[in-house]
Amino acid sequence: MPECELLKKCAFFNDQLANMPGHAELFKDLYCRRDNKICARYMIAEKLGRESIPKDLFPNHVEMAKEIITYLSSKQKSH
Ligand code: SF4
């Protein structure tokens, strides 16, 4: 699996989140370098665009990502 194409500009990958966890490097290996399809940030970028990713969303916050996608998708449809 190639590296995530958002890697260079991703706030998580570039340690720009306020509370980077101690296991951030593990997450980077798991999500950013191996399987971005399971990353919460990537899911939102893919469906709604990079600008819709909440600043402090972590790659493992998949449930939150799904809720955000459902919510913002329904908002977009209503316009
Ligand atoms: S955190 Fe997600 S969106 Fe960001 S570089 Fe890693 S896999 Fe890509």
PDB file of N, CA, C and O and ligand atoms in Angstrom:
ATOM      1  N   MET A   1       0.856  -1.204   0.000  1.00  0.00           N
ATOM      2  CA  MET A   1       0.000   0.000   0.000  1.00  0.00           C
ATOM      3  C   MET A   1       0.893   1.257   0.000  1.00  0.00           C
ATOM      4  O   MET A   1       1.784   1.374   0.829  1.00  0.00           O
ATOM      5  N   PRO A   2       0.687   2.146  -0.945  1.00  0.00           N
ATOM      6  CA  PRO A   2       1.543   3.344  -0.983  1.00  0.00           C
ATOM      7  C   PRO A   2       1.216   4.295   0.170  1.00  0.00           C
ATOM      8  O   PRO A   2       0.187   4.159   0.822  1.00  0.00           O
ATOM      9  N   GLU A   3       2.087   5.264   0.349  1.00  0.00           N
ATOM     10  CA  GLU A   3       1.826   6.275   1.383  1.00  0.00           C
ATOM     11  C   GLU A   3       0.583   7.074   1.024  1.00  0.00           C
ATOM     12  O   GLU A   3       0.248   7.233  -0.149  1.00  0.00           O
ATOM     13  N   CYS A   4      -0.053   7.635   2.042  1.00  0.00           N
ATOM     14  CA  CYS A   4      -1.239   8.468   1.821  1.00  0.00           C
ATOM     15  C   CYS A   4      -0.848   9.710   1.016  1.00  0.00           C
ATOM     16  O   CYS A   4       0.159  10.360   1.305  1.00  0.00           O
ATOM     17  N   GLU A   5      -1.652  10.039   0.034  1.00  0.00           N
ATOM     18  CA  GLU A   5      -1.319  11.198  -0.806  1.00  0.00           C
ATOM     19  C   GLU A   5      -1.491  12.539  -0.077  1.00  0.00           C
ATOM     20  O   GLU A   5      -1.030  13.572  -0.545  1.00  0.00           O
ATOM     21  N   LEU A   6      -2.156  12.500   1.098  1.00  0.00           N
ATOM     22  CA  LEU A   6      -2.342  13.746   1.858  1.00  0.00           C
ATOM     23  C   LEU A   6      -1.228  13.985   2.868  1.00  0.00           C
ATOM     24  O   LEU A   6      -1.217  15.005   3.559  1.00  0.00           O
ATOM     25  N   LEU A   7      -0.322  13.036   2.931  1.00  0.00           N
ATOM     26  CA  LEU A   7       0.702  13.029   3.969  1.00  0.00           C
ATOM     27  C   LEU A   7       1.466  14.357   4.139  1.00  0.00           C
ATOM     28  O   LEU A   7       1.602  14.854   5.252  1.00  0.00           O
ATOM     29  N   LYS A   8       1.889  14.948   3.046  1.00  0.00           N
ATOM     30  CA  LYS A   8       2.716  16.167   3.152  1.00  0.00           C
ATOM     31  C   LYS A   8       1.964  17.331   3.792  1.00  0.00           C
ATOM     32  O   LYS A   8       2.556  18.154   4.480  1.00  0.00           O
ATOM     33  N   LYS A   9       0.643  17.398   3.565  1.00  0.00           N
ATOM     34  CA  LYS A   9      -0.117  18.531   4.084  1.00  0.00           C
ATOM     35  C   LYS A   9      -0.990  18.173   5.281  1.00  0.00           C
ATOM     36  O   LYS A   9      -1.768  18.995   5.754  1.00  0.00           O
ATOM     37  N   CYS A  10      -0.895  16.957   5.761  1.00  0.00           N
ATOM     38  CA  CYS A  10      -1.778  16.512   6.844  1.00  0.00           C
ATOM     39  C   CYS A  10      -1.281  17.013   8.202  1.00  0.00           C
ATOM     40  O   CYS A  10      -0.120  16.807   8.561  1.00  0.00           O
ATOM     41  N   ALA A  11      -2.199  17.649   8.958  1.00  0.00           N
ATOM     42  CA  ALA A  11      -1.834  18.196  10.271  1.00  0.00           C
ATOM     43  C   ALA A  11      -1.426  17.086  11.237  1.00  0.00           C
ATOM     44  O   ALA A  11      -0.512  17.266  12.043  1.00  0.00           O
ATOM     45  N   PHE A  12      -2.101  15.951  11.163  1.00  0.00           N
ATOM     46  CA  PHE A  12      -1.716  14.853  12.065  1.00  0.00           C
ATOM     47  C   PHE A  12      -0.323  14.354  11.720  1.00  0.00           C
ATOM     48  O   PHE A  12       0.540  14.257  12.589  1.00  0.00           O
ATOM     49  N   PHE A  13      -0.095  14.064  10.457  1.00  0.00           N
ATOM     50  CA  PHE A  13       1.204  13.499  10.077  1.00  0.00           C
ATOM     51  C   PHE A  13       2.342  14.457  10.394  1.00  0.00           C
ATOM     52  O   PHE A  13       3.453  14.044  10.722  1.00  0.00           O
ATOM     53  N   ASN A  14       2.063  15.747  10.324  1.00  0.00           N
ATOM     54  CA  ASN A  14       3.111  16.744  10.563  1.00  0.00           C
ATOM     55  C   ASN A  14       3.110  17.286  11.993  1.00  0.00           C
ATOM     56  O   ASN A  14       3.606  18.379  12.261  1.00  0.00           O
ATOM     57  N   ASP A  15       2.516  16.512  12.897  1.00  0.00           N
ATOM     58  CA  ASP A  15       2.550  16.799  14.343  1.00  0.00           C
ATOM     59  C   ASP A  15       1.988  18.170  14.706  1.00  0.00           C
ATOM     60  O   ASP A  15       2.497  18.842  15.603  1.00  0.00           O
ATOM     61  N   GLN A  16       0.923  18.574  14.014  1.00  0.00           N
ATOM     62  CA  GLN A  16       0.363  19.904  14.288  1.00  0.00           C
ATOM     63  C   GLN A  16      -0.898  19.859  15.139  1.00  0.00           C
ATOM     64  O   GLN A  16      -1.529  20.895  15.364  1.00  0.00           O
ATOM     65  N   LEU A  17      -1.301  18.687  15.606  1.00  0.00           N
ATOM     66  CA  LEU A  17      -2.464  18.616  16.478  1.00  0.00           C
ATOM     67  C   LEU A  17      -2.045  18.997  17.887  1.00  0.00           C
ATOM     68  O   LEU A  17      -0.896  18.761  18.281  1.00  0.00           O
ATOM     69  N   ALA A  18      -2.986  19.578  18.632  1.00  0.00           N
ATOM     70  CA  ALA A  18      -2.658  20.097  19.957  1.00  0.00           C
ATOM     71  C   ALA A  18      -2.142  19.001  20.888  1.00  0.00           C
ATOM     72  O   ALA A  18      -1.178  19.199  21.615  1.00  0.00           O
ATOM     73  N   ASN A  19      -2.790  17.855  20.879  1.00  0.00           N
ATOM     74  CA  ASN A  19      -2.399  16.798  21.819  1.00  0.00           C
ATOM     75  C   ASN A  19      -1.960  15.541  21.080  1.00  0.00           C
ATOM     76  O   ASN A  19      -2.658  14.549  21.067  1.00  0.00           O
ATOM     77  N   MET A  20      -0.787  15.610  20.514  1.00  0.00           N
ATOM     78  CA  MET A  20      -0.291  14.433  19.786  1.00  0.00           C
ATOM     79  C   MET A  20      -0.055  13.305  20.793  1.00  0.00           C
ATOM     80  O   MET A  20       0.619  13.502  21.809  1.00  0.00           O
ATOM     81  N   PRO A  21      -0.631  12.126  20.543  1.00  0.00           N
ATOM     82  CA  PRO A  21      -0.456  11.025  21.496  1.00  0.00           C
ATOM     83  C   PRO A  21       0.947  10.444  21.426  1.00  0.00           C
ATOM     84  O   PRO A  21       1.644  10.594  20.427  1.00  0.00           O
ATOM     85  N   GLY A  22       1.329   9.753  22.488  1.00  0.00           N
ATOM     86  CA  GLY A  22       2.648   9.120  22.532  1.00  0.00           C
ATOM     87  C   GLY A  22       2.798   8.076  21.434  1.00  0.00           C
ATOM     88  O   GLY A  22       3.902   7.790  20.982  1.00  0.00           O
ATOM     89  N   HIS A  23       1.665   7.514  21.025  1.00  0.00           N
ATOM     90  CA  HIS A  23       1.719   6.460  20.008  1.00  0.00           C
ATOM     91  C   HIS A  23       1.500   7.022  18.601  1.00  0.00           C
ATOM     92  O   HIS A  23       1.116   6.289  17.693  1.00  0.00           O
ATOM     93  N   ALA A  24       1.740   8.302  18.409  1.00  0.00           N
ATOM     94  CA  ALA A  24       1.517   8.934  17.101  1.00  0.00           C
ATOM     95  C   ALA A  24       2.312   8.241  15.992  1.00  0.00           C
ATOM     96  O   ALA A  24       1.806   8.051  14.892  1.00  0.00           O
ATOM     97  N   GLU A  25       3.547   7.860  16.306  1.00  0.00           N
ATOM     98  CA  GLU A  25       4.367   7.227  15.274  1.00  0.00           C
ATOM     99  C   GLU A  25       3.781   5.887  14.847  1.00  0.00           C
ATOM    100  O   GLU A  25       3.846   5.506  13.677  1.00  0.00           O
ATOM    101  N   LEU A  26       3.189   5.192  15.802  1.00  0.00           N
ATOM    102  CA  LEU A  26       2.526   3.922  15.489  1.00  0.00           C
ATOM    103  C   LEU A  26       1.350   4.162  14.549  1.00  0.00           C
ATOM    104  O   LEU A  26       1.154   3.451  13.561  1.00  0.00           O
ATOM    105  N   PHE A  27       0.574   5.191  14.861  1.00  0.00           N
ATOM    106  CA  PHE A  27      -0.563   5.553  13.998  1.00  0.00           C
ATOM    107  C   PHE A  27      -0.079   5.924  12.596  1.00  0.00           C
ATOM    108  O   PHE A  27      -0.706   5.571  11.604  1.00  0.00           O
ATOM    109  N   LYS A  28       1.009   6.645  12.530  1.00  0.00           N
ATOM    110  CA  LYS A  28       1.534   7.055  11.212  1.00  0.00           C
ATOM    111  C   LYS A  28       1.908   5.843  10.381  1.00  0.00           C
ATOM    112  O   LYS A  28       1.655   5.802   9.181  1.00  0.00           O
ATOM    113  N   ASP A  29       2.506   4.845  11.038  1.00  0.00           N
ATOM    114  CA  ASP A  29       2.847   3.619  10.315  1.00  0.00           C
ATOM    115  C   ASP A  29       1.592   2.892   9.869  1.00  0.00           C
ATOM    116  O   ASP A  29       1.477   2.462   8.732  1.00  0.00           O
ATOM    117  N   LEU A  30       0.649   2.783  10.802  1.00  0.00           N
ATOM    118  CA  LEU A  30      -0.563   2.014  10.528  1.00  0.00           C
ATOM    119  C   LEU A  30      -1.451   2.677   9.474  1.00  0.00           C
ATOM    120  O   LEU A  30      -1.884   2.025   8.521  1.00  0.00           O
ATOM    121  N   TYR A  31      -1.705   3.958   9.643  1.00  0.00           N
ATOM    122  CA  TYR A  31      -2.634   4.649   8.749  1.00  0.00           C
ATOM    123  C   TYR A  31      -1.921   5.324   7.566  1.00  0.00           C
ATOM    124  O   TYR A  31      -2.256   5.072   6.420  1.00  0.00           O
ATOM    125  N   CYS A  32      -0.987   6.167   7.866  1.00  0.00           N
ATOM    126  CA  CYS A  32      -0.412   7.039   6.830  1.00  0.00           C
ATOM    127  C   CYS A  32       0.502   6.297   5.854  1.00  0.00           C
ATOM    128  O   CYS A  32       0.572   6.645   4.681  1.00  0.00           O
ATOM    129  N   ARG A  33       1.206   5.307   6.356  1.00  0.00           N
ATOM    130  CA  ARG A  33       2.164   4.612   5.488  1.00  0.00           C
ATOM    131  C   ARG A  33       1.641   3.276   4.978  1.00  0.00           C
ATOM    132  O   ARG A  33       2.239   2.656   4.130  1.00  0.00           O
ATOM    133  N   ARG A  34       0.510   2.808   5.555  1.00  0.00           N
ATOM    134  CA  ARG A  34       0.021   1.483   5.129  1.00  0.00           C
ATOM    135  C   ARG A  34      -1.396   1.499   4.583  1.00  0.00           C
ATOM    136  O   ARG A  34      -1.645   0.966   3.508  1.00  0.00           O
ATOM    137  N   ASP A  35      -2.337   2.082   5.336  1.00  0.00           N
ATOM    138  CA  ASP A  35      -3.736   1.945   4.907  1.00  0.00           C
ATOM    139  C   ASP A  35      -4.553   3.194   5.231  1.00  0.00           C
ATOM    140  O   ASP A  35      -5.248   3.253   6.248  1.00  0.00           O
ATOM    141  N   ASN A  36      -4.491   4.168   4.372  1.00  0.00           N
ATOM    142  CA  ASN A  36      -5.225   5.408   4.635  1.00  0.00           C
ATOM    143  C   ASN A  36      -6.742   5.235   4.496  1.00  0.00           C
ATOM    144  O   ASN A  36      -7.507   6.073   4.950  1.00  0.00           O
ATOM    145  N   LYS A  37      -7.181   4.146   3.908  1.00  0.00           N
ATOM    146  CA  LYS A  37      -8.634   3.932   3.741  1.00  0.00           C
ATOM    147  C   LYS A  37      -9.336   3.756   5.089  1.00  0.00           C
ATOM    148  O   LYS A  37     -10.543   3.927   5.192  1.00  0.00           O
ATOM    149  N   ILE A  38      -8.586   3.375   6.127  1.00  0.00           N
ATOM    150  CA  ILE A  38      -9.208   3.194   7.437  1.00  0.00           C
ATOM    151  C   ILE A  38      -8.977   4.414   8.341  1.00  0.00           C
ATOM    152  O   ILE A  38      -9.307   4.395   9.522  1.00  0.00           O
ATOM    153  N   CYS A  39      -8.427   5.480   7.785  1.00  0.00           N
ATOM    154  CA  CYS A  39      -8.141   6.692   8.562  1.00  0.00           C
ATOM    155  C   CYS A  39      -9.352   7.633   8.555  1.00  0.00           C
ATOM    156  O   CYS A  39      -9.897   7.946   7.492  1.00  0.00           O
ATOM    157  N   ALA A  40      -9.748   8.071   9.741  1.00  0.00           N
ATOM    158  CA  ALA A  40     -10.902   8.968   9.870  1.00  0.00           C
ATOM    159  C   ALA A  40     -10.687  10.271   9.103  1.00  0.00           C
ATOM    160  O   ALA A  40     -11.607  10.779   8.448  1.00  0.00           O
ATOM    161  N   ARG A  41      -9.495  10.808   9.156  1.00  0.00           N
ATOM    162  CA  ARG A  41      -9.208  12.068   8.456  1.00  0.00           C
ATOM    163  C   ARG A  41      -9.316  11.863   6.940  1.00  0.00           C
ATOM    164  O   ARG A  41      -9.868  12.692   6.221  1.00  0.00           O
ATOM    165  N   TYR A  42      -8.781  10.739   6.480  1.00  0.00           N
ATOM    166  CA  TYR A  42      -8.817  10.476   5.033  1.00  0.00           C
ATOM    167  C   TYR A  42     -10.250  10.255   4.558  1.00  0.00           C
ATOM    168  O   TYR A  42     -10.628  10.703   3.463  1.00  0.00           O
ATOM    169  N   MET A  43     -11.053   9.571   5.374  1.00  0.00           N
ATOM    170  CA  MET A  43     -12.451   9.321   5.004  1.00  0.00           C
ATOM    171  C   MET A  43     -13.183  10.634   4.733  1.00  0.00           C
ATOM    172  O   MET A  43     -13.930  10.766   3.762  1.00  0.00           O
ATOM    173  N   ILE A  44     -12.959  11.611   5.608  1.00  0.00           N
ATOM    174  CA  ILE A  44     -13.623  12.910   5.435  1.00  0.00           C
ATOM    175  C   ILE A  44     -13.073  13.626   4.203  1.00  0.00           C
ATOM    176  O   ILE A  44     -13.830  14.181   3.399  1.00  0.00           O
ATOM    177  N   ALA A  45     -11.770  13.578   4.021  1.00  0.00           N
ATOM    178  CA  ALA A  45     -11.168  14.244   2.858  1.00  0.00           C
ATOM    179  C   ALA A  45     -11.714  13.659   1.558  1.00  0.00           C
ATOM    180  O   ALA A  45     -12.027  14.387   0.611  1.00  0.00           O
ATOM    181  N   GLU A  46     -11.839  12.349   1.537  1.00  0.00           N
ATOM    182  CA  GLU A  46     -12.312  11.669   0.337  1.00  0.00           C
ATOM    183  C   GLU A  46     -13.764  12.035   0.008  1.00  0.00           C
ATOM    184  O   GLU A  46     -14.120  12.250  -1.139  1.00  0.00           O
ATOM    185  N   LYS A  47     -14.603  12.116   1.039  1.00  0.00           N
ATOM    186  CA  LYS A  47     -16.037  12.365   0.817  1.00  0.00           C
ATOM    187  C   LYS A  47     -16.367  13.851   0.691  1.00  0.00           C
ATOM    188  O   LYS A  47     -17.239  14.235  -0.083  1.00  0.00           O
ATOM    189  N   LEU A  48     -15.695  14.666   1.490  1.00  0.00           N
ATOM    190  CA  LEU A  48     -16.117  16.074   1.589  1.00  0.00           C
ATOM    191  C   LEU A  48     -15.033  17.085   1.215  1.00  0.00           C
ATOM    192  O   LEU A  48     -15.304  18.271   1.113  1.00  0.00           O
ATOM    193  N   GLY A  49     -13.809  16.617   1.074  1.00  0.00           N
ATOM    194  CA  GLY A  49     -12.702  17.535   0.779  1.00  0.00           C
ATOM    195  C   GLY A  49     -11.869  17.810   2.024  1.00  0.00           C
ATOM    196  O   GLY A  49     -12.384  17.749   3.153  1.00  0.00           O
ATOM    197  N   ARG A  50     -10.622  18.101   1.806  1.00  0.00           N
ATOM    198  CA  ARG A  50      -9.679  18.293   2.923  1.00  0.00           C
ATOM    199  C   ARG A  50     -10.104  19.382   3.887  1.00  0.00           C
ATOM    200  O   ARG A  50      -9.861  19.327   5.077  1.00  0.00           O
ATOM    201  N   GLU A  51     -10.743  20.441   3.352  1.00  0.00           N
ATOM    202  CA  GLU A  51     -11.102  21.576   4.201  1.00  0.00           C
ATOM    203  C   GLU A  51     -12.154  21.212   5.249  1.00  0.00           C
ATOM    204  O   GLU A  51     -12.333  21.939   6.226  1.00  0.00           O
ATOM    205  N   SER A  52     -12.808  20.069   5.093  1.00  0.00           N
ATOM    206  CA  SER A  52     -13.832  19.652   6.063  1.00  0.00           C
ATOM    207  C   SER A  52     -13.261  18.828   7.217  1.00  0.00           C
ATOM    208  O   SER A  52     -13.987  18.479   8.141  1.00  0.00           O
ATOM    209  N   ILE A  53     -11.986  18.516   7.189  1.00  0.00           N
ATOM    210  CA  ILE A  53     -11.404  17.721   8.286  1.00  0.00           C
ATOM    211  C   ILE A  53     -11.278  18.589   9.533  1.00  0.00           C
ATOM    212  O   ILE A  53     -10.612  19.626   9.478  1.00  0.00           O
ATOM    213  N   PRO A  54     -11.905  18.188  10.639  1.00  0.00           N
ATOM    214  CA  PRO A  54     -11.722  18.961  11.878  1.00  0.00           C
ATOM    215  C   PRO A  54     -10.246  18.979  12.270  1.00  0.00           C
ATOM    216  O   PRO A  54      -9.558  17.968  12.144  1.00  0.00           O
ATOM    217  N   LYS A  55      -9.809  20.110  12.773  1.00  0.00           N
ATOM    218  CA  LYS A  55      -8.383  20.296  13.050  1.00  0.00           C
ATOM    219  C   LYS A  55      -7.796  19.199  13.944  1.00  0.00           C
ATOM    220  O   LYS A  55      -6.710  18.716  13.693  1.00  0.00           O
ATOM    221  N   ASP A  56      -8.528  18.840  14.997  1.00  0.00           N
ATOM    222  CA  ASP A  56      -7.963  17.906  15.964  1.00  0.00           C
ATOM    223  C   ASP A  56      -8.501  16.480  15.851  1.00  0.00           C
ATOM    224  O   ASP A  56      -8.495  15.734  16.831  1.00  0.00           O
ATOM    225  N   LEU A  57      -8.944  16.090  14.682  1.00  0.00           N
ATOM    226  CA  LEU A  57      -9.448  14.723  14.502  1.00  0.00           C
ATOM    227  C   LEU A  57      -8.282  13.743  14.336  1.00  0.00           C
ATOM    228  O   LEU A  57      -7.373  13.984  13.539  1.00  0.00           O
ATOM    229  N   PHE A  58      -8.342  12.661  15.104  1.00  0.00           N
ATOM    230  CA  PHE A  58      -7.288  11.646  15.007  1.00  0.00           C
ATOM    231  C   PHE A  58      -7.682  10.551  14.014  1.00  0.00           C
ATOM    232  O   PHE A  58      -8.864  10.324  13.780  1.00  0.00           O
ATOM    233  N   PRO A  59      -6.695   9.863  13.455  1.00  0.00           N
ATOM    234  CA  PRO A  59      -6.986   8.828  12.460  1.00  0.00           C
ATOM    235  C   PRO A  59      -7.927   7.724  12.954  1.00  0.00           C
ATOM    236  O   PRO A  59      -8.652   7.135  12.179  1.00  0.00           O
ATOM    237  N   ASN A  60      -7.910   7.461  14.259  1.00  0.00           N
ATOM    238  CA  ASN A  60      -8.748   6.370  14.780  1.00  0.00           C
ATOM    239  C   ASN A  60     -10.154   6.822  15.160  1.00  0.00           C
ATOM    240  O   ASN A  60     -10.951   6.033  15.628  1.00  0.00           O
ATOM    241  N   HIS A  61     -10.492   8.073  14.955  1.00  0.00           N
ATOM    242  CA  HIS A  61     -11.824   8.579  15.299  1.00  0.00           C
ATOM    243  C   HIS A  61     -12.820   8.319  14.163  1.00  0.00           C
ATOM    244  O   HIS A  61     -13.460   9.236  13.641  1.00  0.00           O
ATOM    245  N   VAL A  62     -12.917   7.054  13.818  1.00  0.00           N
ATOM    246  CA  VAL A  62     -13.724   6.676  12.651  1.00  0.00           C
ATOM    247  C   VAL A  62     -15.214   6.922  12.877  1.00  0.00           C
ATOM    248  O   VAL A  62     -15.908   7.402  11.979  1.00  0.00           O
ATOM    249  N   GLU A  63     -15.701   6.603  14.073  1.00  0.00           N
ATOM    250  CA  GLU A  63     -17.132   6.815  14.326  1.00  0.00           C
ATOM    251  C   GLU A  63     -17.480   8.296  14.198  1.00  0.00           C
ATOM    252  O   GLU A  63     -18.502   8.662  13.638  1.00  0.00           O
ATOM    253  N   MET A  64     -16.618   9.137  14.731  1.00  0.00           N
ATOM    254  CA  MET A  64     -16.852  10.572  14.635  1.00  0.00           C
ATOM    255  C   MET A  64     -16.815  11.015  13.169  1.00  0.00           C
ATOM    256  O   MET A  64     -17.632  11.829  12.724  1.00  0.00           O
ATOM    257  N   ALA A  65     -15.888  10.453  12.413  1.00  0.00           N
ATOM    258  CA  ALA A  65     -15.782  10.801  10.988  1.00  0.00           C
ATOM    259  C   ALA A  65     -17.065  10.439  10.260  1.00  0.00           C
ATOM    260  O   ALA A  65     -17.577  11.214   9.450  1.00  0.00           O
ATOM    261  N   LYS A  66     -17.611   9.263  10.565  1.00  0.00           N
ATOM    262  CA  LYS A  66     -18.853   8.838   9.909  1.00  0.00           C
ATOM    263  C   LYS A  66     -19.992   9.791  10.246  1.00  0.00           C
ATOM    264  O   LYS A  66     -20.801  10.135   9.382  1.00  0.00           O
ATOM    265  N   GLU A  67     -20.058  10.210  11.507  1.00  0.00           N
ATOM    266  CA  GLU A  67     -21.118  11.149  11.905  1.00  0.00           C
ATOM    267  C   GLU A  67     -20.950  12.484  11.194  1.00  0.00           C
ATOM    268  O   GLU A  67     -21.918  13.086  10.739  1.00  0.00           O
ATOM    269  N   ILE A  68     -19.730  12.940  11.090  1.00  0.00           N
ATOM    270  CA  ILE A  68     -19.457  14.218  10.420  1.00  0.00           C
ATOM    271  C   ILE A  68     -19.836  14.120   8.939  1.00  0.00           C
ATOM    272  O   ILE A  68     -20.464  15.025   8.384  1.00  0.00           O
ATOM    273  N   ILE A  69     -19.478  13.007   8.311  1.00  0.00           N
ATOM    274  CA  ILE A  69     -19.799  12.820   6.893  1.00  0.00           C
ATOM    275  C   ILE A  69     -21.317  12.814   6.688  1.00  0.00           C
ATOM    276  O   ILE A  69     -21.838  13.494   5.800  1.00  0.00           O
ATOM    277  N   THR A  70     -22.030  12.084   7.542  1.00  0.00           N
ATOM    278  CA  THR A  70     -23.491  12.025   7.424  1.00  0.00           C
ATOM    279  C   THR A  70     -24.083  13.417   7.627  1.00  0.00           C
ATOM    280  O   THR A  70     -24.931  13.870   6.846  1.00  0.00           O
ATOM    281  N   TYR A  71     -23.626  14.104   8.641  1.00  0.00           N
ATOM    282  CA  TYR A  71     -24.169  15.423   8.970  1.00  0.00           C
ATOM    283  C   TYR A  71     -23.884  16.442   7.853  1.00  0.00           C
ATOM    284  O   TYR A  71     -24.795  17.103   7.353  1.00  0.00           O
ATOM    285  N   LEU A  72     -22.639  16.521   7.441  1.00  0.00           N
ATOM    286  CA  LEU A  72     -22.290  17.528   6.426  1.00  0.00           C
ATOM    287  C   LEU A  72     -22.864  17.182   5.049  1.00  0.00           C
ATOM    288  O   LEU A  72     -23.229  18.068   4.288  1.00  0.00           O
ATOM    289  N   SER A  73     -22.966  15.883   4.745  1.00  0.00           N
ATOM    290  CA  SER A  73     -23.569  15.477   3.473  1.00  0.00           C
ATOM    291  C   SER A  73     -25.026  15.893   3.432  1.00  0.00           C
ATOM    292  O   SER A  73     -25.517  16.399   2.424  1.00  0.00           O
ATOM    293  N   SER A  74     -25.746  15.699   4.537  1.00  0.00           N
ATOM    294  CA  SER A  74     -27.157  16.059   4.547  1.00  0.00           C
ATOM    295  C   SER A  74     -27.322  17.581   4.484  1.00  0.00           C
ATOM    296  O   SER A  74     -28.235  18.092   3.857  1.00  0.00           O
ATOM    297  N   LYS A  75     -26.378  18.291   5.083  1.00  0.00           N
ATOM    298  CA  LYS A  75     -26.446  19.761   5.016  1.00  0.00           C
ATOM    299  C   LYS A  75     -26.217  20.258   3.587  1.00  0.00           C
ATOM    300  O   LYS A  75     -26.895  21.163   3.105  1.00  0.00           O
ATOM    301  N   GLN A  76     -25.233  19.619   2.918  1.00  0.00           N
ATOM    302  CA  GLN A  76     -24.936  20.009   1.531  1.00  0.00           C
ATOM    303  C   GLN A  76     -26.131  19.747   0.628  1.00  0.00           C
ATOM    304  O   GLN A  76     -26.437  20.535  -0.254  1.00  0.00           O
ATOM    305  N   LYS A  77     -26.820  18.612   0.882  1.00  0.00           N
ATOM    306  CA  LYS A  77     -27.965  18.257   0.035  1.00  0.00           C
ATOM    307  C   LYS A  77     -29.118  19.243   0.217  1.00  0.00           C
ATOM    308  O   LYS A  77     -29.888  19.490  -0.692  1.00  0.00           O
ATOM    309  N   SER A  78     -29.246  19.784   1.425  1.00  0.00           N
ATOM    310  CA  SER A  78     -30.375  20.675   1.701  1.00  0.00           C
ATOM    311  C   SER A  78     -30.173  22.074   1.115  1.00  0.00           C
ATOM    312  O   SER A  78     -31.046  22.905   1.190  1.00  0.00           O
ATOM    313  N   HIS A  79     -28.982  22.332   0.558  1.00  0.00           N
ATOM    314  CA  HIS A  79     -28.752  23.656  -0.036  1.00  0.00           C
ATOM    315  C   HIS A  79     -29.057  23.670  -1.522  1.00  0.00           C
ATOM    316  O   HIS A  79     -28.986  22.682  -2.175  1.00  0.00           O
TER     317      HIS A  79
HETATM  318  S1  SF4 B   1      -3.596  10.987   9.150  1.00  0.00           S
HETATM  319 FE1  SF4 B   1      -4.888  10.083   7.556  1.00  0.00          FE
HETATM  320  S2  SF4 B   1      -5.163  11.728   6.048  1.00  0.00           S
HETATM  321 FE2  SF4 B   1      -3.386  12.263   7.318  1.00  0.00          FE
HETATM  322  S3  SF4 B   1      -1.615  11.461   6.205  1.00  0.00           S
HETATM  323 FE3  SF4 B   1      -2.268   9.926   7.688  1.00  0.00          FE
HETATM  324  S4  SF4 B   1      -3.621   8.549   6.544  1.00  0.00           S
HETATM  325 FE4  SF4 B   1      -3.446  10.457   5.377  1.00  0.00          FE
END
